[in-house]
């Protein structure tokens, strides 16, 4: 049984609208809670957000269910009471907004008084606590589609707030009397750029990845064998240790730096011999697992139970072949064939040519930020570059926010086709061209409004830095779905934080006007 938020206030519980937050605090918690408080206390916004949160339901679980039934959503009217979806949103926003882990979220949910009031708990007499695993399981119920819908509502609420103080001739600070960016005061001007969100992986070498693959293959096969009383893996821990010893021998073998050709030839032969021994050991364990796999298949195990084992075996086989090709056959492995993680297979090797950061392991994420500093939309890029997604992200953003009129990029998004397609979608395309310019292109890029918005484009780096500080420096969640969920939740948390900051600044301004200006001492 699930409810988004219990409307009945309990004895000792503080109404969320009555929670007092410190406007002078420089910590990240008060702005996040102020944004959440505004969502809850605005009837139309709360109703829309709660309608979306009602879809955050776990899958069915229990004995006697088929695989198809296990992928179906549970009935929210049946079963024992689960965590309210409002609480899931609060804890998820705090996890990404504070760039913290589940352990700190667990501590805050049980000990932080203001956060407990936002979760709907009373004072000292309310002894309700949360288990760590309960928080983990519930925060994983979000999907990036649900979070994207919540994000749109948060942004539209933020736009209503920031546009109240906008003068009729447009926002101040973004135009001059001589130069006005194209579009009305209600239109949105945005800037688009991409950055890399790293995955939680070690530096990939084929010998280390093979160690991971064989280790997980042996552990999974031993687990299944123990569950179904099969023999042969009583000493599986010893087998892993022996294979790891050989890995350390191979890892410590370096190329000879001697000028003596004989010594260099001897060292090369020694390396080839130890690598060959390493691969032979891996192949031996792989063949033993294959024989056990045949026995497990005879027991009529479902394909889902053997899926993980087959996955690790496939990685092990592929890596053994690559090591043989690289070391014994002196072949260069093509980049598209390389594996960078067996646990996060979506990881990419990204070299953007930045000083001090030659290589990043993760995925590119493209964001589009408006001039009110809200993240309008984002896209996880899998084996794509900026020029491949520039048109698509504008099309999707225009569906969500039809007032989008101007977008700026850097040169990485340029292509001739992009220039033509974007002109049909936007009033002004601020996309500088690579290489030489024709006379018409020189006139376009030297126009006052193009130059003004081109200078303002660098502000998107501030948004990227804010996302990295608030969670998107490295993604600890597993799988591509976990990666997409983590990024989407970070964008929602960033926008709620921005919403809370706008509200806090407006409240400070109201207090200042009410108090009047400070008088100098005599």
Coordinates of C-alpha atoms in Angstrom, one line a residue:
X1 CA 0.0 0.0 0.0
X2 CA 1.5 3.3 -1.1
X3 CA 0.4 6.9 -0.6
X4 CA 2.2 10.0 -1.9
X5 CA 1.6 11.9 1.3
X6 CA -0.7 11.2 4.3
X7 CA -3.0 14.3 4.5
X8 CA -3.8 13.6 8.1
X9 CA -1.4 15.6 10.4
X10 CA -0.4 13.6 13.4
X11 CA -0.1 14.9 17.0
X12 CA 3.1 16.9 17.4
X13 CA 3.8 17.1 13.6
X14 CA 4.7 20.4 12.1
X15 CA 2.9 21.5 9.0
X16 CA 5.4 21.7 6.1
X17 CA 4.1 25.2 5.3
X18 CA 5.1 26.3 8.8
X19 CA 8.7 25.0 8.8
X20 CA 11.0 27.9 9.5
X21 CA 14.3 27.9 7.5
X22 CA 17.3 30.1 8.1
X23 CA 17.6 32.6 5.3
X24 CA 21.1 33.6 6.3
X25 CA 22.5 30.0 6.2
X26 CA 25.1 29.4 3.5
X27 CA 24.7 25.6 3.5
X28 CA 23.0 23.8 0.7
X29 CA 20.2 22.2 2.8
X30 CA 18.0 25.3 3.4
X31 CA 17.6 26.3 -0.3
X32 CA 16.8 22.7 -1.2
X33 CA 14.2 22.5 1.6
X34 CA 12.8 25.9 0.6
X35 CA 12.3 24.7 -2.9
X36 CA 10.6 21.5 -1.7
X37 CA 8.5 23.6 0.7
X38 CA 7.3 25.8 -2.2
X39 CA 6.3 22.7 -4.2
X40 CA 4.3 21.4 -1.3
X41 CA 2.6 24.6 -0.4
X42 CA 1.6 25.7 -4.0
X43 CA -1.7 23.8 -4.6
X44 CA -1.6 23.5 -8.4
X45 CA 2.1 22.5 -8.4
X46 CA 1.7 20.0 -5.5
X47 CA -1.3 18.3 -7.2
X48 CA 0.7 18.0 -10.5
X49 CA 3.8 16.7 -8.8
X50 CA 1.9 14.3 -6.6
X51 CA 0.1 12.9 -9.6
X52 CA 3.5 12.0 -11.1
X53 CA 4.9 10.7 -7.9
X54 CA 1.9 8.3 -7.6
X55 CA 3.5 6.3 -10.4
X56 CA 6.7 5.6 -8.3
X57 CA 5.7 2.0 -7.4
X58 CA 7.9 -1.1 -6.9
X59 CA 7.6 -4.2 -9.0
X60 CA 5.7 -7.2 -7.8
X61 CA 7.6 -9.6 -5.6
X62 CA 7.0 -12.8 -3.8
X63 CA 7.1 -16.6 -4.3
X64 CA 5.2 -18.3 -7.2
X65 CA 5.4 -15.3 -9.6
X66 CA 6.4 -15.7 -13.2
X67 CA 9.2 -13.5 -14.8
X68 CA 6.5 -11.6 -16.6
X69 CA 4.6 -10.9 -13.3
X70 CA 7.8 -9.8 -11.5
X71 CA 8.2 -7.0 -14.1
X72 CA 4.7 -5.7 -13.4
X73 CA 4.1 -2.8 -11.0
X74 CA 2.5 -3.7 -7.6
X75 CA -1.0 -2.5 -6.7
X76 CA -0.5 0.6 -4.6
X77 CA -3.8 -0.2 -2.7
X78 CA -2.6 -3.6 -1.5
X79 CA 0.3 -4.9 0.7
X80 CA 2.0 -3.4 3.7
X81 CA 2.6 0.4 4.0
X82 CA 5.6 1.5 2.0
X83 CA 7.6 4.8 2.1
X84 CA 5.5 7.7 1.0
X85 CA 6.5 9.0 -2.5
X86 CA 6.9 12.5 -1.1
X87 CA 9.6 11.3 1.3
X88 CA 11.4 9.5 -1.6
X89 CA 11.5 12.8 -3.5
X90 CA 12.8 14.7 -0.4
X91 CA 15.6 12.1 0.3
X92 CA 16.5 11.7 -3.4
X93 CA 16.8 15.5 -3.8
X94 CA 19.0 15.7 -0.7
X95 CA 21.3 12.9 -1.9
X96 CA 22.1 14.6 -5.2
X97 CA 21.8 18.2 -4.0
X98 CA 24.4 17.6 -1.3
X99 CA 26.5 15.2 -3.4
X100 CA 26.5 12.7 -0.7
X101 CA 26.1 8.9 -0.2
X102 CA 23.3 6.8 1.2
X103 CA 25.0 6.7 4.6
X104 CA 24.8 10.4 5.1
X105 CA 21.2 10.6 3.8
X106 CA 20.3 7.8 6.3
X107 CA 21.8 9.9 9.1
X108 CA 20.1 13.1 8.0
X109 CA 16.7 11.3 7.7
X110 CA 17.0 10.0 11.3
X111 CA 18.7 12.9 13.1
X112 CA 18.2 16.2 11.3
X113 CA 15.2 18.0 12.8
X114 CA 14.3 20.2 9.9
X115 CA 14.6 17.4 7.4
X116 CA 12.5 15.2 9.6
X117 CA 9.8 17.9 9.7
X118 CA 9.9 18.0 5.8
X119 CA 9.4 14.3 5.9
X120 CA 6.4 14.7 8.1
X121 CA 7.7 13.7 11.5
X122 CA 7.0 15.5 14.8
X123 CA 9.2 16.3 17.7
X124 CA 10.8 14.2 20.3
X125 CA 7.8 11.9 20.7
X126 CA 8.1 10.7 17.1
X127 CA 10.6 7.8 17.1
X128 CA 10.2 6.8 13.5
X129 CA 13.5 5.9 11.9
X130 CA 14.6 4.6 8.5
X131 CA 16.7 1.6 7.6
X132 CA 19.6 2.2 5.2
X133 CA 18.4 -0.5 2.8
X134 CA 14.9 0.9 2.8
X135 CA 16.2 4.3 1.6
X136 CA 18.3 2.6 -1.1
X137 CA 15.5 0.5 -2.4
X138 CA 13.0 3.3 -2.6
X139 CA 15.3 5.8 -4.2
X140 CA 15.9 3.3 -7.0
X141 CA 12.2 3.3 -7.9
X142 CA 12.6 6.6 -9.8
X143 CA 12.9 6.5 -13.6
X144 CA 14.4 9.2 -15.7
X145 CA 11.1 9.7 -17.5
X146 CA 9.3 10.4 -14.2
X147 CA 12.1 12.7 -13.1
X148 CA 12.0 14.6 -16.4
X149 CA 8.2 15.3 -15.9
X150 CA 8.9 16.6 -12.4
X151 CA 11.7 18.7 -13.7
X152 CA 9.4 20.4 -16.2
X153 CA 7.0 21.4 -13.5
X154 CA 9.8 22.8 -11.3
X155 CA 11.2 24.9 -14.1
X156 CA 7.8 26.3 -15.0
X157 CA 7.2 27.2 -11.4
X158 CA 10.6 28.9 -11.3
X159 CA 9.9 30.8 -14.5
X160 CA 6.7 32.2 -12.9
X161 CA 8.7 33.5 -10.0
X162 CA 11.6 35.1 -11.8
X163 CA 9.4 36.7 -14.5
X164 CA 7.4 38.6 -11.9
X165 CA 10.2 41.2 -11.6
X166 CA 11.2 41.3 -15.2
X167 CA 10.7 44.8 -16.8
X168 CA 8.6 45.2 -19.9
X169 CA 11.6 45.7 -22.2
X170 CA 13.2 42.4 -21.1
X171 CA 15.6 41.2 -18.4
X172 CA 18.2 43.6 -17.2
X173 CA 21.9 42.8 -17.5
X174 CA 21.5 40.8 -20.8
X175 CA 21.0 43.7 -23.2
X176 CA 21.9 47.3 -23.9
X177 CA 20.1 50.1 -25.6
X178 CA 22.0 49.4 -28.8
X179 CA 21.9 45.6 -28.7
X180 CA 18.9 43.5 -27.8
X181 CA 18.9 39.7 -28.2
X182 CA 16.3 38.6 -30.6
X183 CA 12.9 37.5 -29.1
X184 CA 10.4 39.0 -26.7
X185 CA 10.7 39.4 -23.0
X186 CA 8.8 36.2 -22.5
X187 CA 11.0 34.2 -24.8
X188 CA 13.8 31.9 -23.5
X189 CA 17.4 32.3 -24.3
X190 CA 19.6 29.3 -23.6
X191 CA 23.1 27.9 -23.9
X192 CA 24.0 24.3 -24.6
X193 CA 27.1 22.3 -23.9
X194 CA 28.3 18.8 -22.9
X195 CA 30.5 17.4 -20.2
X196 CA 31.6 14.0 -19.0
X197 CA 30.1 12.3 -16.0
X198 CA 32.5 9.6 -14.9
X199 CA 31.5 6.1 -13.9
X200 CA 32.9 4.4 -10.8
X201 CA 35.5 2.2 -12.5
X202 CA 39.2 1.5 -12.2
X203 CA 41.7 2.3 -15.0
X204 CA 41.0 -0.4 -17.6
X205 CA 43.7 -2.8 -18.6
X206 CA 42.9 -6.1 -20.3
X207 CA 44.7 -8.2 -17.7
X208 CA 42.9 -6.5 -14.8
X209 CA 39.5 -6.8 -16.6
X210 CA 40.2 -10.5 -17.2
X211 CA 40.9 -10.9 -13.5
X212 CA 37.5 -9.3 -12.7
X213 CA 35.7 -11.5 -15.3
X214 CA 37.2 -14.8 -14.1
X215 CA 36.7 -13.8 -10.4
X216 CA 33.1 -13.0 -10.9
X217 CA 32.6 -16.1 -13.1
X218 CA 34.0 -18.4 -10.4
X219 CA 32.0 -16.7 -7.6
X220 CA 28.7 -16.9 -9.5
X221 CA 29.3 -20.5 -10.6
X222 CA 30.2 -21.5 -7.0
X223 CA 27.0 -19.7 -5.7
X224 CA 24.8 -21.6 -8.1
X225 CA 26.5 -24.9 -7.5
X226 CA 26.1 -24.5 -3.8
X227 CA 22.4 -23.7 -4.2
X228 CA 21.8 -26.8 -6.3
X229 CA 24.2 -29.2 -4.5
X230 CA 26.7 -29.5 -7.4
X231 CA 30.3 -30.6 -6.6
X232 CA 33.6 -29.1 -7.7
X233 CA 33.8 -25.6 -6.2
X234 CA 34.6 -26.1 -2.5
X235 CA 37.9 -24.4 -2.9
X236 CA 36.7 -21.5 -5.2
X237 CA 38.3 -18.9 -2.9
X238 CA 41.7 -20.6 -3.2
X239 CA 41.3 -20.8 -7.0
X240 CA 40.7 -17.0 -7.1
X241 CA 43.8 -16.3 -5.0
X242 CA 46.0 -18.4 -7.2
X243 CA 44.7 -16.6 -10.3
X244 CA 45.3 -13.3 -8.6
X245 CA 48.9 -14.3 -7.8
X246 CA 49.5 -14.9 -11.5
X247 CA 47.9 -11.5 -12.3
X248 CA 50.4 -9.7 -10.0
X249 CA 53.3 -11.5 -11.7
X250 CA 52.1 -10.3 -15.1
X251 CA 51.3 -6.8 -13.9
X252 CA 54.8 -6.3 -12.5
X253 CA 56.6 -7.4 -15.7
X254 CA 57.8 -4.2 -17.4
X255 CA 59.5 -3.7 -20.8
X256 CA 63.3 -3.8 -20.7
X257 CA 65.0 -0.4 -20.9
X258 CA 68.4 -2.0 -21.6
X259 CA 70.3 -1.1 -24.8
X260 CA 71.5 -4.7 -25.0
X261 CA 69.3 -6.4 -27.6
X262 CA 69.8 -9.8 -26.0
X263 CA 68.5 -8.6 -22.6
X264 CA 65.5 -6.9 -24.3
X265 CA 64.7 -10.2 -26.2
X266 CA 65.0 -12.2 -23.0
X267 CA 62.6 -9.9 -21.1
X268 CA 60.2 -10.0 -24.0
X269 CA 60.2 -13.8 -24.0
X270 CA 59.7 -13.8 -20.3
X271 CA 56.7 -11.5 -20.6
X272 CA 55.1 -13.6 -23.4
X273 CA 55.6 -16.8 -21.2
X274 CA 53.9 -15.3 -18.1
X275 CA 51.1 -13.8 -20.2
X276 CA 50.6 -17.2 -21.9
X277 CA 50.5 -18.9 -18.5
X278 CA 47.9 -16.3 -17.3
X279 CA 45.6 -16.9 -20.2
X280 CA 46.0 -20.7 -19.9
X281 CA 44.9 -20.5 -16.2
X282 CA 41.9 -18.3 -17.2
X283 CA 41.0 -20.8 -20.0
X284 CA 41.2 -23.7 -17.5
X285 CA 38.7 -22.0 -15.1
X286 CA 36.5 -21.1 -18.0
X287 CA 36.3 -24.7 -19.2
X288 CA 35.4 -25.9 -15.7
X289 CA 32.6 -23.3 -15.5
X290 CA 31.3 -24.4 -18.9
X291 CA 31.0 -28.1 -17.7
X292 CA 29.1 -26.9 -14.6
X293 CA 26.9 -24.7 -16.8
X294 CA 25.8 -27.8 -18.7
X295 CA 24.8 -29.5 -15.4
X296 CA 22.9 -26.4 -14.3
X297 CA 21.0 -26.3 -17.6
X298 CA 19.9 -30.0 -17.1
X299 CA 18.3 -28.9 -13.8
X300 CA 16.0 -26.7 -15.9
X301 CA 17.1 -23.4 -14.5
X302 CA 15.4 -20.4 -16.0
X303 CA 17.5 -18.3 -18.4
X304 CA 17.4 -15.3 -16.0
X305 CA 19.2 -17.3 -13.3
X306 CA 22.0 -18.1 -15.6
X307 CA 22.1 -14.6 -17.3
X308 CA 24.8 -13.1 -15.1
X309 CA 27.0 -16.2 -15.3
X310 CA 26.8 -16.2 -19.1
X311 CA 27.6 -12.5 -19.2
X312 CA 30.8 -12.9 -17.2
X313 CA 31.8 -15.9 -19.2
X314 CA 31.4 -13.9 -22.4
X315 CA 33.6 -11.1 -21.1
X316 CA 36.3 -13.6 -20.0
X317 CA 36.3 -15.3 -23.4
X318 CA 36.6 -12.0 -25.3
X319 CA 39.4 -10.6 -23.1
X320 CA 41.4 -13.8 -23.4
X321 CA 41.3 -13.5 -27.1
X322 CA 42.3 -9.8 -27.0
X323 CA 45.3 -10.6 -24.7
X324 CA 46.5 -13.3 -27.1
X325 CA 46.1 -11.0 -30.1
X326 CA 47.9 -8.1 -28.4
X327 CA 50.8 -9.9 -26.6
X328 CA 51.4 -13.1 -28.5
X329 CA 50.5 -11.9 -32.0
X330 CA 51.6 -8.3 -31.7
X331 CA 48.3 -7.0 -33.0
X332 CA 46.7 -3.6 -32.2
X333 CA 43.2 -4.0 -30.8
X334 CA 40.8 -1.6 -32.5
X335 CA 39.2 1.0 -30.2
X336 CA 35.6 -0.1 -30.9
X337 CA 36.4 -3.7 -29.7
X338 CA 37.9 -2.7 -26.4
X339 CA 36.1 -3.2 -23.1
X340 CA 36.5 -0.6 -20.4
X341 CA 34.5 -2.2 -17.6
X342 CA 32.7 -5.5 -17.1
X343 CA 30.5 -4.0 -14.4
X344 CA 29.7 -0.7 -16.2
X345 CA 29.7 -1.8 -19.8
X346 CA 28.3 1.6 -21.0
X347 CA 31.6 3.3 -19.9
X348 CA 33.4 5.1 -22.8
X349 CA 37.0 6.2 -23.1
X350 CA 36.7 10.0 -23.7
X351 CA 39.6 12.2 -24.6
X352 CA 38.5 15.9 -24.9
X353 CA 42.0 17.3 -25.0
X354 CA 41.7 19.3 -21.8
X355 CA 44.9 20.3 -19.9
X356 CA 45.5 18.1 -16.9
X357 CA 42.6 15.7 -17.8
X358 CA 43.8 13.7 -20.8
X359 CA 41.3 10.9 -20.5
X360 CA 37.9 10.5 -18.7
X361 CA 36.0 7.3 -18.3
X362 CA 32.3 7.7 -18.4
X363 CA 29.6 9.2 -20.6
X364 CA 28.9 12.6 -22.1
X365 CA 25.9 14.5 -20.9
X366 CA 24.5 17.4 -22.9
X367 CA 22.6 20.1 -21.0
X368 CA 20.7 23.2 -22.1
X369 CA 20.4 26.0 -19.5
X370 CA 18.2 29.1 -19.9
X371 CA 19.1 32.6 -18.9
X372 CA 17.2 32.2 -15.6
X373 CA 19.8 29.4 -14.7
X374 CA 17.4 26.5 -14.8
X375 CA 18.4 23.3 -16.6
X376 CA 15.7 23.0 -19.3
X377 CA 16.7 19.6 -20.6
X378 CA 19.6 17.1 -20.7
X379 CA 20.6 14.1 -22.7
X380 CA 22.9 11.2 -22.0
X381 CA 25.1 10.7 -25.1
X382 CA 26.1 7.1 -25.9
X383 CA 28.9 7.1 -28.5
X384 CA 27.8 10.5 -29.7
X385 CA 29.3 13.9 -30.0
X386 CA 27.8 17.4 -29.7
X387 CA 27.2 17.8 -33.4
X388 CA 25.0 14.6 -33.5
X389 CA 22.6 15.7 -30.7
X390 CA 22.4 19.5 -31.2
X391 CA 19.2 19.4 -33.3
X392 CA 17.6 16.7 -31.3
X393 CA 18.0 18.3 -27.9
X394 CA 16.5 21.6 -29.2
X395 CA 13.5 19.8 -30.7
X396 CA 12.8 18.0 -27.4
X397 CA 13.3 21.2 -25.4
X398 CA 11.0 23.1 -27.8
X399 CA 8.3 20.5 -27.1
X400 CA 8.6 21.2 -23.4
X401 CA 9.2 25.0 -23.6
X402 CA 7.8 26.5 -26.8
X403 CA 9.1 29.9 -25.9
X404 CA 12.7 28.9 -26.5
X405 CA 13.9 31.3 -29.1
X406 CA 17.7 31.5 -28.9
X407 CA 20.4 28.9 -28.1
X408 CA 24.2 29.2 -28.2
X409 CA 26.8 26.5 -28.6
X410 CA 30.6 26.2 -29.0
X411 CA 32.2 25.1 -32.3
X412 CA 32.0 21.4 -31.3
X413 CA 28.3 21.4 -32.3
X414 CA 28.9 22.9 -35.8
X415 CA 27.9 21.2 -39.0
X416 CA 26.4 22.6 -42.2
X417 CA 23.3 20.6 -41.7
X418 CA 22.9 21.6 -38.1
X419 CA 23.1 25.3 -39.1
X420 CA 20.2 24.8 -41.6
X421 CA 18.0 22.6 -39.3
X422 CA 18.5 24.9 -36.3
X423 CA 17.5 28.0 -38.2
X424 CA 14.1 26.4 -38.8
X425 CA 13.6 25.8 -35.0
X426 CA 15.0 29.0 -33.5
X427 CA 14.9 32.8 -34.0
X428 CA 18.6 33.1 -33.6
X429 CA 21.3 30.3 -33.9
X430 CA 24.5 31.3 -32.1
X431 CA 26.7 28.5 -33.5
X432 CA 30.2 29.6 -34.6
X433 CA 31.6 27.8 -37.6
X434 CA 34.8 25.8 -37.6
X435 CA 37.5 26.9 -40.0
X436 CA 37.4 29.7 -42.6
X437 CA 34.4 32.0 -43.0
X438 CA 32.6 33.2 -46.1
X439 CA 31.6 36.9 -46.3
X440 CA 28.0 36.1 -45.3
X441 CA 29.2 33.9 -42.3
X442 CA 31.6 36.7 -41.2
X443 CA 28.8 39.2 -41.2
X444 CA 26.5 36.8 -39.3
X445 CA 29.1 36.1 -36.6
X446 CA 30.1 39.8 -36.3
X447 CA 26.6 41.0 -35.7
X448 CA 26.1 42.7 -32.3
X449 CA 23.5 40.2 -31.0
X450 CA 25.6 37.2 -32.1
X451 CA 28.7 38.6 -30.4
X452 CA 26.8 39.5 -27.2
X453 CA 25.2 36.0 -26.8
X454 CA 28.5 34.3 -27.8
X455 CA 30.2 36.1 -24.9
X456 CA 27.4 35.0 -22.5
X457 CA 27.7 31.4 -23.6
X458 CA 30.6 30.7 -21.2
X459 CA 28.1 31.0 -18.3
X460 CA 27.1 27.5 -19.1
X461 CA 30.3 26.3 -17.5
X462 CA 29.0 27.6 -14.2
X463 CA 25.9 25.4 -14.6
X464 CA 28.2 22.4 -15.4
X465 CA 30.4 23.1 -12.4
X466 CA 27.2 23.4 -10.2
X467 CA 26.1 20.0 -11.4
X468 CA 29.5 18.4 -10.8
X469 CA 29.6 19.9 -7.3
X470 CA 26.1 18.7 -6.6
X471 CA 26.5 15.1 -7.7
X472 CA 27.6 14.7 -11.3
X473 CA 31.3 14.4 -10.7
X474 CA 31.0 10.7 -10.6
X475 CA 28.1 8.3 -10.9
X476 CA 28.1 5.5 -8.3
X477 CA 24.9 3.8 -9.5
X478 CA 25.1 0.7 -11.6
X479 CA 24.0 0.0 -15.1
X480 CA 22.9 2.4 -17.9
X481 CA 19.4 2.8 -16.3
X482 CA 21.0 3.7 -13.0
X483 CA 23.3 6.2 -14.8
X484 CA 20.3 7.9 -16.5
X485 CA 18.3 7.9 -13.3
X486 CA 21.2 9.4 -11.4
X487 CA 21.8 12.2 -13.9
X488 CA 18.1 13.0 -14.1
X489 CA 17.8 13.2 -10.3
X490 CA 20.8 15.5 -10.2
X491 CA 19.1 17.9 -12.7
X492 CA 15.9 17.9 -10.6
X493 CA 17.9 18.6 -7.4
X494 CA 19.8 21.4 -9.1
X495 CA 16.6 23.0 -10.3
X496 CA 14.9 22.7 -6.9
X497 CA 18.0 24.2 -5.3
X498 CA 17.8 27.1 -7.8
X499 CA 14.0 27.5 -7.1
X500 CA 14.8 27.7 -3.4
X501 CA 17.6 30.2 -4.0
X502 CA 15.2 32.4 -5.9
X503 CA 12.6 32.2 -3.2
X504 CA 15.2 33.0 -0.5
X505 CA 16.5 36.0 -2.4
X506 CA 13.0 37.3 -2.8
X507 CA 12.2 36.9 0.9
X508 CA 15.4 38.7 1.8
X509 CA 14.4 41.5 -0.5
X510 CA 11.0 41.8 1.1
X511 CA 12.5 41.9 4.5
X512 CA 15.0 44.6 3.4
X513 CA 12.2 46.7 2.0
X514 CA 10.1 46.2 5.2
X515 CA 13.1 47.1 7.4
X516 CA 14.2 50.0 5.3
X517 CA 17.8 51.1 4.5
X518 CA 20.5 51.0 7.2
X519 CA 21.4 54.4 8.7
X520 CA 24.9 55.4 9.2
X521 CA 26.1 55.9 12.8
X522 CA 26.5 59.5 13.9

